[in-house]
PDB file of C-alpha atoms in Angstrom:
ATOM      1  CA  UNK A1295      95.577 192.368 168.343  1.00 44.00           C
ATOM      2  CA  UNK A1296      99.325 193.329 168.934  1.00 55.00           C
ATOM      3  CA  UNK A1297     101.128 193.245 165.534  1.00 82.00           C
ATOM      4  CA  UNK A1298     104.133 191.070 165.642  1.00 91.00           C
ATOM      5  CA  UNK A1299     107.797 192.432 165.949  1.00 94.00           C
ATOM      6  CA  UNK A1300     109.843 190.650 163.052  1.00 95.00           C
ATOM      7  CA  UNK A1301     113.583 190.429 163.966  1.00 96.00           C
ATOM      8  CA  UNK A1302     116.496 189.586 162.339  1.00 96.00           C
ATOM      9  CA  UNK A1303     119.493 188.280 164.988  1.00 96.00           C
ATOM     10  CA  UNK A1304     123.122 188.685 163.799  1.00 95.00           C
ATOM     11  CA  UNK A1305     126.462 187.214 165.561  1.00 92.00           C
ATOM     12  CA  UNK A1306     129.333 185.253 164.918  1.00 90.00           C
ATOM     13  CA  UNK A1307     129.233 183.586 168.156  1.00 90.00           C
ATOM     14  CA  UNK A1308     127.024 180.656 167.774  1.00 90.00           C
ATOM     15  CA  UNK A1309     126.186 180.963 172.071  1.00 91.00           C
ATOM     16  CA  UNK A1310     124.977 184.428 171.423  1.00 90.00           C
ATOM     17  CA  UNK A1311     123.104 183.813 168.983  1.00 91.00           C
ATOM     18  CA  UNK A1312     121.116 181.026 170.309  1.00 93.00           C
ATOM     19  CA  UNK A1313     120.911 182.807 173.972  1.00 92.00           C
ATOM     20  CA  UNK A1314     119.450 186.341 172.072  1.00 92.00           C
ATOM     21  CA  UNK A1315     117.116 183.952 170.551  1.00 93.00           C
ATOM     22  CA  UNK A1316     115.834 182.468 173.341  1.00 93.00           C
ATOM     23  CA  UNK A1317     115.914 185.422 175.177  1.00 93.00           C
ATOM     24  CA  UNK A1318     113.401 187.328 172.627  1.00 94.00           C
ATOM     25  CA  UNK A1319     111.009 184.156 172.719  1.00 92.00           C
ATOM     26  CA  UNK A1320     110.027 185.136 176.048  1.00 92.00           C
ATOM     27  CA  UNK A1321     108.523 188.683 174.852  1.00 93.00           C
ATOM     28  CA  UNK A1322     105.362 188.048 173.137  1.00 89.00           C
ATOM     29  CA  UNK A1323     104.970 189.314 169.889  1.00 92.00           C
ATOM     30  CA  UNK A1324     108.231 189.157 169.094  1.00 94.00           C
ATOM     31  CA  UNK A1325     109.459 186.489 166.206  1.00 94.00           C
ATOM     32  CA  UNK A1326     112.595 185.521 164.875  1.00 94.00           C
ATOM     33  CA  UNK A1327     112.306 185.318 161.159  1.00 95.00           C
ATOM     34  CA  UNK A1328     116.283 184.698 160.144  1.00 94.00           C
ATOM     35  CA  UNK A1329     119.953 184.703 161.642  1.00 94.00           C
ATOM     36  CA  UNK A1330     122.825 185.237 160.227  1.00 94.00           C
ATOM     37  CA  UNK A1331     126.507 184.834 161.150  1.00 92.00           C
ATOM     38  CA  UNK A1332     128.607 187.395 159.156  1.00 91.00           C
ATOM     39  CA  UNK A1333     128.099 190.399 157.251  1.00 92.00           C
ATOM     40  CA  UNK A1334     127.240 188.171 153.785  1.00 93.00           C
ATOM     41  CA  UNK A1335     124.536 186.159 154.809  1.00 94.00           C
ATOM     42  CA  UNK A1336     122.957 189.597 156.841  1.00 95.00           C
ATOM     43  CA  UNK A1337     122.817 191.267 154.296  1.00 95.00           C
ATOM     44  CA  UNK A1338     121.491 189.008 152.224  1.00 95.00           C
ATOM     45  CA  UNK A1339     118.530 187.864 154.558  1.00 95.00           C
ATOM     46  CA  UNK A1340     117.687 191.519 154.874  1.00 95.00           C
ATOM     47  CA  UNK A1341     117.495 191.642 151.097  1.00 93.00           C
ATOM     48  CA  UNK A1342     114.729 189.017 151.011  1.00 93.00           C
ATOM     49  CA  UNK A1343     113.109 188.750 154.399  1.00 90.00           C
ATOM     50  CA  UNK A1344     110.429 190.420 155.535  1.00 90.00           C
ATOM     51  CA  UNK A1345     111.958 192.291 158.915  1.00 94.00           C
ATOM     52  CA  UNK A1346     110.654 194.867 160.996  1.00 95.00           C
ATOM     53  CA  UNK A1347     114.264 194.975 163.701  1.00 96.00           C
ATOM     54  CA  UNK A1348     117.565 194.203 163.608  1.00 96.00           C
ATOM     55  CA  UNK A1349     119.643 192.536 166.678  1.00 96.00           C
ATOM     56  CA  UNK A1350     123.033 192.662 164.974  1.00 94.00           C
ATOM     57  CA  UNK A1351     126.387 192.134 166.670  1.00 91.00           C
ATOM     58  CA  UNK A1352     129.171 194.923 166.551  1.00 86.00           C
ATOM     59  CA  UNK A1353     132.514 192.876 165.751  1.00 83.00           C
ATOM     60  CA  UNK A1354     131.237 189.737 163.519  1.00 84.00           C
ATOM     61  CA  UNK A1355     134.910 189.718 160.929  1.00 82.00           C
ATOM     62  CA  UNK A1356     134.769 187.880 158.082  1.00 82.00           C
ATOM     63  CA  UNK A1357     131.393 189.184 155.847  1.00 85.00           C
ATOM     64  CA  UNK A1358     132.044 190.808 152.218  1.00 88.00           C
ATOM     65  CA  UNK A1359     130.381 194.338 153.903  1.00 87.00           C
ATOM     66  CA  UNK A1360     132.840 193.796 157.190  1.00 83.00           C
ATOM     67  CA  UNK A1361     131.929 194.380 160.963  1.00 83.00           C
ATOM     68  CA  UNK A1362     131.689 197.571 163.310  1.00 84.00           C
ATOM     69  CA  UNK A1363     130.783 201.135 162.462  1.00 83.00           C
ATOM     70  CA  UNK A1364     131.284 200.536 158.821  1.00 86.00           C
ATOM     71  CA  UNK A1365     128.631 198.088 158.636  1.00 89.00           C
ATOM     72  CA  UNK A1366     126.577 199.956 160.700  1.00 90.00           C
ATOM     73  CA  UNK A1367     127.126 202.502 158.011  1.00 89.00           C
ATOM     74  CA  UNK A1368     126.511 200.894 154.871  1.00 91.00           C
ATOM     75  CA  UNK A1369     123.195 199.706 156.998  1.00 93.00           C
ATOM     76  CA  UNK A1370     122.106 202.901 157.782  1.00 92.00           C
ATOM     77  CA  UNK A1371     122.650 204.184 153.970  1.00 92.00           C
ATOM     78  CA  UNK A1372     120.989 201.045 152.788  1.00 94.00           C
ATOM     79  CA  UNK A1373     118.168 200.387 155.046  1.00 94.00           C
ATOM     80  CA  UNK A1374     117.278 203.339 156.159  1.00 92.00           C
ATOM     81  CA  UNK A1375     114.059 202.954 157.901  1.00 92.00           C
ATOM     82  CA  UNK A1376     115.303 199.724 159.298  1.00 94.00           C
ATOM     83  CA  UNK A1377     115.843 200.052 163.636  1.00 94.00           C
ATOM     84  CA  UNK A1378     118.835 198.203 164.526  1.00 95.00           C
ATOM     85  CA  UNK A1379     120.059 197.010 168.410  1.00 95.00           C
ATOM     86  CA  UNK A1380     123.475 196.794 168.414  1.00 93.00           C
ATOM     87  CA  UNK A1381     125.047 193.805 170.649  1.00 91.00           C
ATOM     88  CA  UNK A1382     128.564 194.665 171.756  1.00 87.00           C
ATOM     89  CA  UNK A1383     131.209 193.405 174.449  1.00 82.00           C
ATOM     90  CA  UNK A1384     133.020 196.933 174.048  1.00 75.00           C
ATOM     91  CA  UNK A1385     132.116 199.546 176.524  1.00 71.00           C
ATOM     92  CA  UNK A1386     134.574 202.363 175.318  1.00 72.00           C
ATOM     93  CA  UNK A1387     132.046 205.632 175.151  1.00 71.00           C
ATOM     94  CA  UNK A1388     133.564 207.678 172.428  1.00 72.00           C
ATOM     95  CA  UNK A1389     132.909 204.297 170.393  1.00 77.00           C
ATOM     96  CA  UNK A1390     129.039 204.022 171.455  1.00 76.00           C
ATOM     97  CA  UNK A1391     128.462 208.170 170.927  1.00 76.00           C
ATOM     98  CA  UNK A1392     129.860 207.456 167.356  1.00 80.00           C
ATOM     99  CA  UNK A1393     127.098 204.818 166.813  1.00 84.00           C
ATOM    100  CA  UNK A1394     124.026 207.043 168.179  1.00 81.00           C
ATOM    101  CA  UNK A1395     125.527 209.723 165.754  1.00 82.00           C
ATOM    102  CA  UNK A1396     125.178 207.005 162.895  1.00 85.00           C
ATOM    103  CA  UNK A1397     121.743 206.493 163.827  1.00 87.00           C
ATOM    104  CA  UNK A1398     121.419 203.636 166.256  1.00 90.00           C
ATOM    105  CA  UNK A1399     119.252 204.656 169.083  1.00 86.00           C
ATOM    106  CA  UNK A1400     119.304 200.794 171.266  1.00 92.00           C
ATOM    107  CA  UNK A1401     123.031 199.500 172.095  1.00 92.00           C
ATOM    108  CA  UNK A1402     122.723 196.599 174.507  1.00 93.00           C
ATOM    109  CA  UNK A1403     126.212 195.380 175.664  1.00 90.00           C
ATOM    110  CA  UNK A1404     126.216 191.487 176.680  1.00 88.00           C
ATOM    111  CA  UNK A1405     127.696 191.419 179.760  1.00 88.00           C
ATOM    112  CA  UNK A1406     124.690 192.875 180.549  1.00 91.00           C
ATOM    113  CA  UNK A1407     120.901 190.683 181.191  1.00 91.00           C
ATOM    114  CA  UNK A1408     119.812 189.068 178.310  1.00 90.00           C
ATOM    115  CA  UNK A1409     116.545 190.053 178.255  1.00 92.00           C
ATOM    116  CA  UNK A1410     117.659 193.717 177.452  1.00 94.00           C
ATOM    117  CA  UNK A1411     117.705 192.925 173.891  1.00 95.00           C
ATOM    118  CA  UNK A1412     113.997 191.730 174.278  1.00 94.00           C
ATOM    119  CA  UNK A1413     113.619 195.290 175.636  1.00 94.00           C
ATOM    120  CA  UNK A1414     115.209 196.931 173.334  1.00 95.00           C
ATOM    121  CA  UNK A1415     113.738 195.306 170.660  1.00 95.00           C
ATOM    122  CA  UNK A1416     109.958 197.033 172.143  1.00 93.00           C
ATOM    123  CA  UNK A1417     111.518 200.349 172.363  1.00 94.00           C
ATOM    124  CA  UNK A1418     112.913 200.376 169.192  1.00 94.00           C
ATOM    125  CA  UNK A1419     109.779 199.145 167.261  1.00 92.00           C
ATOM    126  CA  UNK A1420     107.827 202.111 168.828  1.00 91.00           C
ATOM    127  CA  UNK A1421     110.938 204.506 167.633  1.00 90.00           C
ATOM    128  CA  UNK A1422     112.603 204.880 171.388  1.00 92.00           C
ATOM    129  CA  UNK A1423     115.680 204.857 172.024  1.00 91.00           C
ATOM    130  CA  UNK A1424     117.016 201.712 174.666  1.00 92.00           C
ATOM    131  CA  UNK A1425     120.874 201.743 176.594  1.00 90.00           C
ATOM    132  CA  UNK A1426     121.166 198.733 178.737  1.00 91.00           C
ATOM    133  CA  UNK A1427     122.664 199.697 181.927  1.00 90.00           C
ATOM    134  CA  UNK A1428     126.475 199.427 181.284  1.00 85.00           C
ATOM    135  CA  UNK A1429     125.887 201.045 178.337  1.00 84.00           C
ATOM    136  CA  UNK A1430     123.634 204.155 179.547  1.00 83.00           C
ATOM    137  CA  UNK A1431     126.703 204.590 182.406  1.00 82.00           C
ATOM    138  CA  UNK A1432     129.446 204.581 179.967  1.00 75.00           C
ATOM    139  CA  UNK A1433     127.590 207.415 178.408  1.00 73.00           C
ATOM    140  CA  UNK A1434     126.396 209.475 181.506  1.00 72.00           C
ATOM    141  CA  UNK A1435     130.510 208.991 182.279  1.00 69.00           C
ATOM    142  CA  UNK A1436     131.717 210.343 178.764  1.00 62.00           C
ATOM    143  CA  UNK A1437     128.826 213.429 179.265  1.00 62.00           C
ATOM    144  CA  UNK A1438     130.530 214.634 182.852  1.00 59.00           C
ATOM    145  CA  UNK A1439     134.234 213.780 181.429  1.00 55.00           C
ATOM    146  CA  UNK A1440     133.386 216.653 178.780  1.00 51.00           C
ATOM    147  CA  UNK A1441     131.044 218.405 180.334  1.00 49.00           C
ATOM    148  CA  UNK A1442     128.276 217.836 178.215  1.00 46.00           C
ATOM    149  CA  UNK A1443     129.981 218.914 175.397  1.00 47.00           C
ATOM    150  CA  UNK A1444     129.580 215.820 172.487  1.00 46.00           C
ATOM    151  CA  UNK A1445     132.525 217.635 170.503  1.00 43.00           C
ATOM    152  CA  UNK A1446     135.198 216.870 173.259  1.00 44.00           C
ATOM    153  CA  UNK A1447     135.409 213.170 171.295  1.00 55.00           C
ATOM    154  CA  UNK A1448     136.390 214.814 167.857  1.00 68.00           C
ATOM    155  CA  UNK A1449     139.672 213.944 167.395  1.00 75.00           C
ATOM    156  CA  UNK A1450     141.600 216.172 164.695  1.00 80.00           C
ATOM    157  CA  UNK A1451     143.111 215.231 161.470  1.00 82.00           C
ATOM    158  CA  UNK A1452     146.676 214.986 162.384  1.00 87.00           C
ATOM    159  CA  UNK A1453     145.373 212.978 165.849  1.00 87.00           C
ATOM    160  CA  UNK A1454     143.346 210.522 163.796  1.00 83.00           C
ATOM    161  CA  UNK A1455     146.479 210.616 161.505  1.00 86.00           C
ATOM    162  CA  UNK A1456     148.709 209.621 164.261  1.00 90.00           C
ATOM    163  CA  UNK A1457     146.421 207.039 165.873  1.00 87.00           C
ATOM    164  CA  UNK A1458     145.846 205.608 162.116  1.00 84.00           C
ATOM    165  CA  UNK A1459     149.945 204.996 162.002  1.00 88.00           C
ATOM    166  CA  UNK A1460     150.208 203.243 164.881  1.00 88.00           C
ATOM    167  CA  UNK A1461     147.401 200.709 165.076  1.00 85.00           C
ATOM    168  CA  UNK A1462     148.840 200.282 161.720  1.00 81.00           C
ATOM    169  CA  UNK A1463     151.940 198.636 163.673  1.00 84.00           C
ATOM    170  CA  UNK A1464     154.317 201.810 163.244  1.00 87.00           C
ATOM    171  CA  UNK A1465     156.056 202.679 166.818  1.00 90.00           C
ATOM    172  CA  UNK A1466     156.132 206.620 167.891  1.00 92.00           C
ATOM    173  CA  UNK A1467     159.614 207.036 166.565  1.00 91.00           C
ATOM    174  CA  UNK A1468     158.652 205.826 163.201  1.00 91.00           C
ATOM    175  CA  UNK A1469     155.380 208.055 162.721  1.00 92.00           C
ATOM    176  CA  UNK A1470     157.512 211.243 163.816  1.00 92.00           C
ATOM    177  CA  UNK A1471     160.286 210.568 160.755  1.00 91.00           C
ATOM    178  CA  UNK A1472     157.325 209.591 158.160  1.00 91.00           C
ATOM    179  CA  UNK A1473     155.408 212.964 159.496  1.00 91.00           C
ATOM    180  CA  UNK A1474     158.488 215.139 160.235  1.00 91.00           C
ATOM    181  CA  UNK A1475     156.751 216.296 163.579  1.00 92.00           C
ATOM    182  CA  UNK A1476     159.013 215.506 166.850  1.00 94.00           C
ATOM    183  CA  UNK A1477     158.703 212.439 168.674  1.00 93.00           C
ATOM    184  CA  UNK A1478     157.677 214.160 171.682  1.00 93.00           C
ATOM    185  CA  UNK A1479     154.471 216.295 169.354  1.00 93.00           C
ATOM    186  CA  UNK A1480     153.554 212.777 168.200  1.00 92.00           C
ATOM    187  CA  UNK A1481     153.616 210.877 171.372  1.00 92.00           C
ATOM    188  CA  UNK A1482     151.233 214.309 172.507  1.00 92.00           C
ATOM    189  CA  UNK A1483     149.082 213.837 169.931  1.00 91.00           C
ATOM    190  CA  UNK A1484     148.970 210.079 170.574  1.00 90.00           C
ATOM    191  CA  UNK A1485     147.871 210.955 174.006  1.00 89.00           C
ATOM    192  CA  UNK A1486     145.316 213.274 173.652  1.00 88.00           C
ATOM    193  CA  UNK A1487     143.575 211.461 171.459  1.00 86.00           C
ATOM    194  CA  UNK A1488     143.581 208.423 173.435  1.00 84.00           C
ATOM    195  CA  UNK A1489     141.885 210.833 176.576  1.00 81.00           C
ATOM    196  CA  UNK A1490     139.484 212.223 173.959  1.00 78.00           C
ATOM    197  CA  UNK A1491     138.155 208.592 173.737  1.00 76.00           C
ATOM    198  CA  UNK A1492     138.169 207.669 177.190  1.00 72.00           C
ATOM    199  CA  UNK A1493     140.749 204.904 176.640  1.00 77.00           C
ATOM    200  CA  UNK A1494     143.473 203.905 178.736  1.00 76.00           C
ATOM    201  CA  UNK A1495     145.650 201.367 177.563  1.00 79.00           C
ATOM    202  CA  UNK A1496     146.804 200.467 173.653  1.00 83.00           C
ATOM    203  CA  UNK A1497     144.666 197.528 173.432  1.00 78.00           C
ATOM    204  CA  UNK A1498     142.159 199.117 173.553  1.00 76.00           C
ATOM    205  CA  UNK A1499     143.479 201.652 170.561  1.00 81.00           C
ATOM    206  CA  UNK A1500     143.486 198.756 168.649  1.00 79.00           C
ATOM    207  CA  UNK A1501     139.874 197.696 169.452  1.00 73.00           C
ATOM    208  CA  UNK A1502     138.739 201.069 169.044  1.00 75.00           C
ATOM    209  CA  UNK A1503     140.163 201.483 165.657  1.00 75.00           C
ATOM    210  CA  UNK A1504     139.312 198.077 164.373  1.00 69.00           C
ATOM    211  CA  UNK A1505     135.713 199.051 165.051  1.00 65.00           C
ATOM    212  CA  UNK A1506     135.640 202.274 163.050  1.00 65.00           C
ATOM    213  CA  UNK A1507     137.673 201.013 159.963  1.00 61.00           C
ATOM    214  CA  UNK A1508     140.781 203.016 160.695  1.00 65.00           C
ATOM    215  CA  UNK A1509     142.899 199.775 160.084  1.00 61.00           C
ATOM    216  CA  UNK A1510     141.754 200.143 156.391  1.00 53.00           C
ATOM    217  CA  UNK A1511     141.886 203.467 156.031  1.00 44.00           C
ATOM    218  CA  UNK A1512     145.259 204.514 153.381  1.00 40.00           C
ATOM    219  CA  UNK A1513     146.469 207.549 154.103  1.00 38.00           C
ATOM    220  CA  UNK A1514     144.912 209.749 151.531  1.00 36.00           C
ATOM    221  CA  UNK A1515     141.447 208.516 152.584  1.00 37.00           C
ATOM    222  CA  UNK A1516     142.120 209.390 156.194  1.00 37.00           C
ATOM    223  CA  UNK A1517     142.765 212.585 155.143  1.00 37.00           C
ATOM    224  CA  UNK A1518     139.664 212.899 153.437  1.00 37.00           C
ATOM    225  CA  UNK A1519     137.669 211.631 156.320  1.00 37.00           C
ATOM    226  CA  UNK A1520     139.146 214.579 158.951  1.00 38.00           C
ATOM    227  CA  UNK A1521     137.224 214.997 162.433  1.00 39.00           C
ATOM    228  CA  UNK A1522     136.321 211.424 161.345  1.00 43.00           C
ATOM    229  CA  UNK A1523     135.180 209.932 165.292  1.00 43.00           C
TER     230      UNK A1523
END
């Protein structure tokens, strides 16, 4: 007899929640033992329930252990045997390399079917890796962008530097007098970085960087991260 899958479902949206759940109920031998809506209560059902895979939304604000890749972080250091499926709405593909270099071999993003989770959720279990569709071509784009070369999404110290600055709410003009470098060097570096992650508009900057903790970061600890993303 088939053992059965334990899972733990995390998201702030109460819709997505109750859709992933219903979703998995279709896959036999899958069970949902707990949910939780925020960082707090996940980590402290995974502290006391037994649970064999985590479904865990990307962007869930408002937890003591926070959202995006630095939960994902203090997940992987803390449960490290633990598989984890990560939902997300964001499709940027410098964002989803970060998370398979943290570990996370299943990303399912929600625009895409439902029952992808359920999927992902098998493969996962068994130690595969899973990409729902939007998320597998986001990647395949990123690879022929660089040319296969992972690296191409490092950003450097003084780019990470400059993106840190302005998704802190500083304008170009003001990050070139705080860093002595020339407007135009800073509105360069600006740039690059923004190609180096695929992303077009500032928006999405600020999405980008919410997700990895760069809004947090001070300055001395972003200089202790360096090629940080």
């Amino acid at each position: 007899m088939q053992d059965v899958v334990k899972v733990v479902i995390a998201d702030d949206h109460p819709v997505i929640l109750f859709g992933a759940e219903q979703a998995l109920l279709k896959f036999p031998g899958i069970q949902v033992v707990a949910r939780a809506r925020q960082s707090t209560e996940l980590i402290k059902v995974l502290q006391t329930a037994a649970c064999d895979v985590l479904v865990t939304d990307l962007a869930m604000p408002g937890g003591q252990y926070g959202d995006g890749l630095p939960l994902v972080g203090y997940l992987r250091r803390n449960f490290p045997n633990l598989p984890i499926v990560v939902l997300t709405m964001l499709e940027n593909a410098a964002l989803l390399q970060r998370l398979r270099e943290l570990g996370v071999t299943s990303v399912v993003n929600k625009s895409d079917d439902l029952s992808h989770i359920g999927l992902a959720v098998q493969h996962v279990s068994r130690h595969l890796e899973y990409l729902s569709p939007s998320v597998k071509a986001s990647l395949d784009a990123l690879r022929m962008n660089s040319g296969g070369k992972s690296d191409e999404v490092m950003l450097s110290r003084r780019e990470l530097e400059v993106v840190r600055l302005f998704v802190s709410g500083m304008t170009i003009k003001e990050i070139s007098e705080q860093l002595n470098r020339s407007i135009k060097t800073i509105s360069t570096q600006k740039n690059t970085a923004m190609r180096k992650l695929g992303i077009d508009r500032d928006s999405e900057l600020f999405q980008y960087a919410q997700s990895n903790g760069l809004l947090n970061l001070s300055s001395h600890s972003a200089e202790d991260t360096g090629d940080l993303v």
